[in-house]
CSV table of C-alpha atoms in Angstrom, one decimal:
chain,number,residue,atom,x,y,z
O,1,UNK,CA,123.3,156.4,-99.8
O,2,UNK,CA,123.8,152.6,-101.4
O,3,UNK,CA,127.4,151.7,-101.7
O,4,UNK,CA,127.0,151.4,-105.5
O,5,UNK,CA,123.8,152.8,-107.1
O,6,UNK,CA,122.0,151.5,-110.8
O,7,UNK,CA,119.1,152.8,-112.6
O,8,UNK,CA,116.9,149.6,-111.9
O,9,UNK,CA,114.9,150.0,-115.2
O,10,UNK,CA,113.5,148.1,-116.6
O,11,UNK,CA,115.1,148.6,-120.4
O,12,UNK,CA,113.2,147.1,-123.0
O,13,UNK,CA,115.3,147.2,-126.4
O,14,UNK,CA,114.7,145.9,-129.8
O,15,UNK,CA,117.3,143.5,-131.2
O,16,UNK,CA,120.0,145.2,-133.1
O,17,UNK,CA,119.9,148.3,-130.5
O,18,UNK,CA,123.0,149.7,-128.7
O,19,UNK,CA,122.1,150.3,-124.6
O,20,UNK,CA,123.8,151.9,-121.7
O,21,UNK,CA,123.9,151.1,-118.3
O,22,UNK,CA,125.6,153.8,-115.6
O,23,UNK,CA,126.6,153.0,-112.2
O,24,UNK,CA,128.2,154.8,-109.3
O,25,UNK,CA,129.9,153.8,-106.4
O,26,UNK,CA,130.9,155.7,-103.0
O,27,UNK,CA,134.0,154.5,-101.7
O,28,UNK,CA,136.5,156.5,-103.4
O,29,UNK,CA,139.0,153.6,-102.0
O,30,UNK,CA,137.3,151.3,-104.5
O,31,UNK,CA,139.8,149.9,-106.6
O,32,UNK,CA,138.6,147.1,-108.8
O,33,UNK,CA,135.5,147.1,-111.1
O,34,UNK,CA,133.2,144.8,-112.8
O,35,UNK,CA,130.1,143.7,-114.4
O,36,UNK,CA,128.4,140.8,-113.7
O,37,UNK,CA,125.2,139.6,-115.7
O,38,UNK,CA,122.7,137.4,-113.4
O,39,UNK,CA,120.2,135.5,-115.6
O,40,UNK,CA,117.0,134.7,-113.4
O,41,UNK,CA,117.4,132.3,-110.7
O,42,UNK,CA,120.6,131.6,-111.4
O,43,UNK,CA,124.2,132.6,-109.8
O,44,UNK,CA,126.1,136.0,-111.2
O,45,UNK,CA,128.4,135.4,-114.1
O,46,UNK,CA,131.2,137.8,-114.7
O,47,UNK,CA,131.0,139.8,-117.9
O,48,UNK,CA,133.9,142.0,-117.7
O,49,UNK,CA,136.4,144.1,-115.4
O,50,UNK,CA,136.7,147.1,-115.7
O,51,UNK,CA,140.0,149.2,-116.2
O,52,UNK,CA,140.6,152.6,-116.0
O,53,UNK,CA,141.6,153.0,-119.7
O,54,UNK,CA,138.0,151.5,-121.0
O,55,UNK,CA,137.8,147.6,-121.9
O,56,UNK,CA,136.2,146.2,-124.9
O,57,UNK,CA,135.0,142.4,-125.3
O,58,UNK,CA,133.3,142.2,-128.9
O,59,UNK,CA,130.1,144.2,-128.4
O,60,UNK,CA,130.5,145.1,-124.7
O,61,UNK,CA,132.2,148.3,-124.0
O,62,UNK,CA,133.4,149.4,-120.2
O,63,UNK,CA,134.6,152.8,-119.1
O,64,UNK,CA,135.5,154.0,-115.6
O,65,UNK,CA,135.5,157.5,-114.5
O,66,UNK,CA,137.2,157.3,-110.9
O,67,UNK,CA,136.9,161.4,-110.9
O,68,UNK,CA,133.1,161.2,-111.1
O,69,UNK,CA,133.1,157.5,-109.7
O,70,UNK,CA,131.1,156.2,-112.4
O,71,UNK,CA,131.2,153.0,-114.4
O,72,UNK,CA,129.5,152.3,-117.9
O,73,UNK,CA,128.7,149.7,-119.8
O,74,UNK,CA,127.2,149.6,-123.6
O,75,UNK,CA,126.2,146.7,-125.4
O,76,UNK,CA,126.0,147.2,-129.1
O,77,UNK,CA,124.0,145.1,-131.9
O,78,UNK,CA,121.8,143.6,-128.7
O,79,UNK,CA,120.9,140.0,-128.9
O,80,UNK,CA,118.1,137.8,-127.4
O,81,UNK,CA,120.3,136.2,-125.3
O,82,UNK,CA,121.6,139.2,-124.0
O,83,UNK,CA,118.5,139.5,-121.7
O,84,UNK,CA,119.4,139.1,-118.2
O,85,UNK,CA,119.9,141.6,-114.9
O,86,UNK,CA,123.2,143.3,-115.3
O,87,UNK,CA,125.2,144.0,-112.1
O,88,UNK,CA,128.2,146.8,-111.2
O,89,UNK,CA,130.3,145.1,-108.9
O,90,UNK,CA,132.8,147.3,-107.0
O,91,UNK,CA,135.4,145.9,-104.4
O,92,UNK,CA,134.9,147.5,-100.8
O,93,UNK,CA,136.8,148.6,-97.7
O,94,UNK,CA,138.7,145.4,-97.7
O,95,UNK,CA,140.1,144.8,-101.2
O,96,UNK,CA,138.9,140.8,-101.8
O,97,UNK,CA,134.8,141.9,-100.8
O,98,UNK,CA,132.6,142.9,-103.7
O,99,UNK,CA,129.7,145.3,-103.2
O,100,UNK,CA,127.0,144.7,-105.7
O,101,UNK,CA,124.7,146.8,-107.0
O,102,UNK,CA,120.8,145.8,-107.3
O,103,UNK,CA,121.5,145.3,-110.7
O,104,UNK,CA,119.7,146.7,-114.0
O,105,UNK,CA,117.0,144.5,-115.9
O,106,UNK,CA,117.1,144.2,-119.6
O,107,UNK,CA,115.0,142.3,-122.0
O,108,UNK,CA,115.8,142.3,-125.8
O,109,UNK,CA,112.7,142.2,-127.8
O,110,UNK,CA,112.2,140.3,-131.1
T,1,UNK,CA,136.5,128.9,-115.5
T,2,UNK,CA,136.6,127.7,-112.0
T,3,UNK,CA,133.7,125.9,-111.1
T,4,UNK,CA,132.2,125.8,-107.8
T,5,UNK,CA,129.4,123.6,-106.9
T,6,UNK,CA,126.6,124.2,-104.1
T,7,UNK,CA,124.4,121.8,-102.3
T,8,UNK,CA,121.5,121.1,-102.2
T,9,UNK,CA,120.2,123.6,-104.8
T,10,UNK,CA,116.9,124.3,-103.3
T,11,UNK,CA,115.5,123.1,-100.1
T,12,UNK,CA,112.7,123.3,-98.6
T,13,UNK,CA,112.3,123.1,-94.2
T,14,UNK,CA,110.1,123.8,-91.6
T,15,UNK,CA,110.6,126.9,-88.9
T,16,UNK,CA,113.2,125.8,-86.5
T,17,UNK,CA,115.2,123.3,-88.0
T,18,UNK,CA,118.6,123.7,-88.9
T,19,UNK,CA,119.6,123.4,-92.8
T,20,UNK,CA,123.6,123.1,-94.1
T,21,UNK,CA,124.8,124.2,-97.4
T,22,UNK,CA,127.9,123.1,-99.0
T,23,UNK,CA,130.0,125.7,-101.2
T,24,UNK,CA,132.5,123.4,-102.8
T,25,UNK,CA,135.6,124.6,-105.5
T,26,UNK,CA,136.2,121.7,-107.5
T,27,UNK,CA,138.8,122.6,-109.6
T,28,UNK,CA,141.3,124.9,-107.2
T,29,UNK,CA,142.2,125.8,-103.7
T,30,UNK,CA,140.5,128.3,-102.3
T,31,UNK,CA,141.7,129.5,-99.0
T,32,UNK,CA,138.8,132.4,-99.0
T,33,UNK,CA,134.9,131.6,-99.9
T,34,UNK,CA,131.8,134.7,-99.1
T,35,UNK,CA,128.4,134.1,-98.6
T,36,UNK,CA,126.1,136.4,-100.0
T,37,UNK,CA,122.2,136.5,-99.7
T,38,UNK,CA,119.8,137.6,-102.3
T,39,UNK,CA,116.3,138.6,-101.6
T,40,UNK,CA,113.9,138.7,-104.5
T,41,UNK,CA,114.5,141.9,-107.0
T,42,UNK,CA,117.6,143.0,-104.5
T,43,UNK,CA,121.4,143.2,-104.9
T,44,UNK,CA,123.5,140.4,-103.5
T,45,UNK,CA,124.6,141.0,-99.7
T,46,UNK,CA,127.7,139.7,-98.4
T,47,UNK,CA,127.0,138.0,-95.1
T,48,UNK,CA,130.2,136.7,-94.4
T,49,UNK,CA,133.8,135.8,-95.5
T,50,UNK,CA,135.1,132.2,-94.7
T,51,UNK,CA,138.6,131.3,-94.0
T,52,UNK,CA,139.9,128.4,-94.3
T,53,UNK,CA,141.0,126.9,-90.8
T,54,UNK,CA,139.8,130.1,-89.0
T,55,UNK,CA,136.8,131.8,-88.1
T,56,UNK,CA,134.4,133.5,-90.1
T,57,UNK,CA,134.1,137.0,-90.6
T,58,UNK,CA,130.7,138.3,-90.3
T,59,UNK,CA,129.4,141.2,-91.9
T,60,UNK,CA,127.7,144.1,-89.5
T,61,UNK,CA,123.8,143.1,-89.4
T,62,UNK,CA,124.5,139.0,-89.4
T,63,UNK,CA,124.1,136.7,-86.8
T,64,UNK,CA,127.0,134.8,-86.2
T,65,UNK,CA,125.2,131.8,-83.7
T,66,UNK,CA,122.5,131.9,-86.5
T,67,UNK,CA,124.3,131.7,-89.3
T,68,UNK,CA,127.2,128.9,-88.5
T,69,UNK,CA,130.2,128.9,-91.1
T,70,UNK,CA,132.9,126.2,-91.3
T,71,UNK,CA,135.8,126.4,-93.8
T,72,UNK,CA,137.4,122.8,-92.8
T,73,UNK,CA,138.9,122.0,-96.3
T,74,UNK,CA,140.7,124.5,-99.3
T,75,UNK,CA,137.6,123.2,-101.3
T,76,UNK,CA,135.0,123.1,-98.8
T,77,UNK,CA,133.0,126.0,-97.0
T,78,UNK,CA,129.5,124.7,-95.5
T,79,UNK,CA,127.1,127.2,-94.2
T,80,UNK,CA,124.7,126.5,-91.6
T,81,UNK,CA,120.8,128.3,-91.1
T,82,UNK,CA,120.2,127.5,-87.4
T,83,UNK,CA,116.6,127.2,-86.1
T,84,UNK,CA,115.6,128.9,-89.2
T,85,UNK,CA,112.3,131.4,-89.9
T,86,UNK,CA,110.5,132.0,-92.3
T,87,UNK,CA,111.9,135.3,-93.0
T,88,UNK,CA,115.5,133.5,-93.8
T,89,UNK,CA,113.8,132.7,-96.8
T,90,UNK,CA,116.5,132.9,-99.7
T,91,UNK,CA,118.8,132.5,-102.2
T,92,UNK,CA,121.8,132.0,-100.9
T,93,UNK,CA,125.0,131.9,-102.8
T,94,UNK,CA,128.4,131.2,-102.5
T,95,UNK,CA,132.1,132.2,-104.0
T,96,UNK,CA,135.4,131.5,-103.6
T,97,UNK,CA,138.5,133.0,-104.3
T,98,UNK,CA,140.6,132.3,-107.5
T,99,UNK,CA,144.3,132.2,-107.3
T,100,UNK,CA,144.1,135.2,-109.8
T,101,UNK,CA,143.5,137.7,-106.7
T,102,UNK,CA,140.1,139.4,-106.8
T,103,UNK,CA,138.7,137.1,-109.1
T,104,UNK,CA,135.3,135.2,-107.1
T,105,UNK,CA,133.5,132.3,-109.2
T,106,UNK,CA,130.0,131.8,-107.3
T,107,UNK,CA,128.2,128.6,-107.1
T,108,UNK,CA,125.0,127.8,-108.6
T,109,UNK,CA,123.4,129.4,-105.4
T,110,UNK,CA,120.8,127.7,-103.1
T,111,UNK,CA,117.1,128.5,-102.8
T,112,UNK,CA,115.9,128.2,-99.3
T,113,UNK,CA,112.0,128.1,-98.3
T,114,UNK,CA,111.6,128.0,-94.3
T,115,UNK,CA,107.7,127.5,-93.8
């Protein structure tokens, strides 16, 4: 089983649209959480952390479920530019490595 | 943000030549840098985690005589591809450690073509 798993997709949304992305990790240790956006050919960005509570950054919304060891993330009022390959990012055995996930693909239509 | 720089940004070699990449944070110390690998349509992998003035640690899976890591500076990690194939074929990027603990900034990444 992959360290932290994420529907591939693709998801191909009109602009305007609200979309979901789901994640889930296996260490149970695992405590930091993020999303990362990776535009194509180019190095990961960090979008957010994650908190336990649920984070919200203008139209990105996170939430963590550490019973169910599942992260979320939904962007509302999608934009062109939000097209990119969206990565969960969970810290492993030793606290400073990340683990990505293979990331989900999203392209915002006109 | 933190900005870290990588050199060169693609490169292009034959099989068996050795190629060096340079991870550099320009802005902060940075005591820790990891070198991941990305194969096309995959996740990041972390090969390694550089220290400076100590050895790397290499992740279970990676070469440690093939892949040469040297962490000489608190801005400077350079990675090595010895007697490289085909198959190390890549993008390989870089990160390093903000102050702010657990926060990485990754560099530009490198795009490596062995032929």
């Amino acid at each position: 089983r992959k360290e932290v798993e994420q529907d591939p997709g693709p998801f191909n949304v009109p602009e305007g649209a609200t979309v979901a992305f789901n994640c889930t990790y296996s260490n149970s240790a695992s405590q930091s959480f993020f999303w990362y956006r990776q535009d194509c050919r180019k190095e990961p960005k960090l979008l957010m952390s994650v908190y336990s509570s649920g984070n919200e950054d203008g139209r990105f919304t996170a939430q963590l479920n550490r019973a169910s060891q599942y992260i979320s993330l939904l962007i509302r009022d999608s934009k062109l530019s939000d097209s990119a390959t969206y990565l969960c990012v969970v810290n492993g055995d030793s606290a400073r490595q990340l683990t990505f996930g293979s990331g989900t693909q999203l392209t915002v239509l006109p | 943000g933190a900005v870290v720089s990588q050199h060169p940004s693609w490169v292009i070699c034959k099989s068996g030549t050795s190629v060096k990449i340079e991870c550099r944070s320009l802005d902060f110390q940075a005591t820790t840098m990891f070198w991941y690998r990305q194969f096309p349509k995959q996740s990041l992998m972390l090969m390694a985690t550089s220290n400076e003035g100590s050895k790397a640690t290499y992740e279970q899976g990676v070469e440690k005589d093939k892949f040469l890591i040297n962490h000489a500076s608190l801005t400077l990690s350079t990675l090595t591809v010895t007697s490289a194939h085909p198959e190390d074929s890549s993008f390989y990027i870089c990160s390093a450690e903000s102050p702010r603990v657990y926060e990485q900034y990754f560099g530009p990444g490198t795009r490596l073509t062995v032929t």
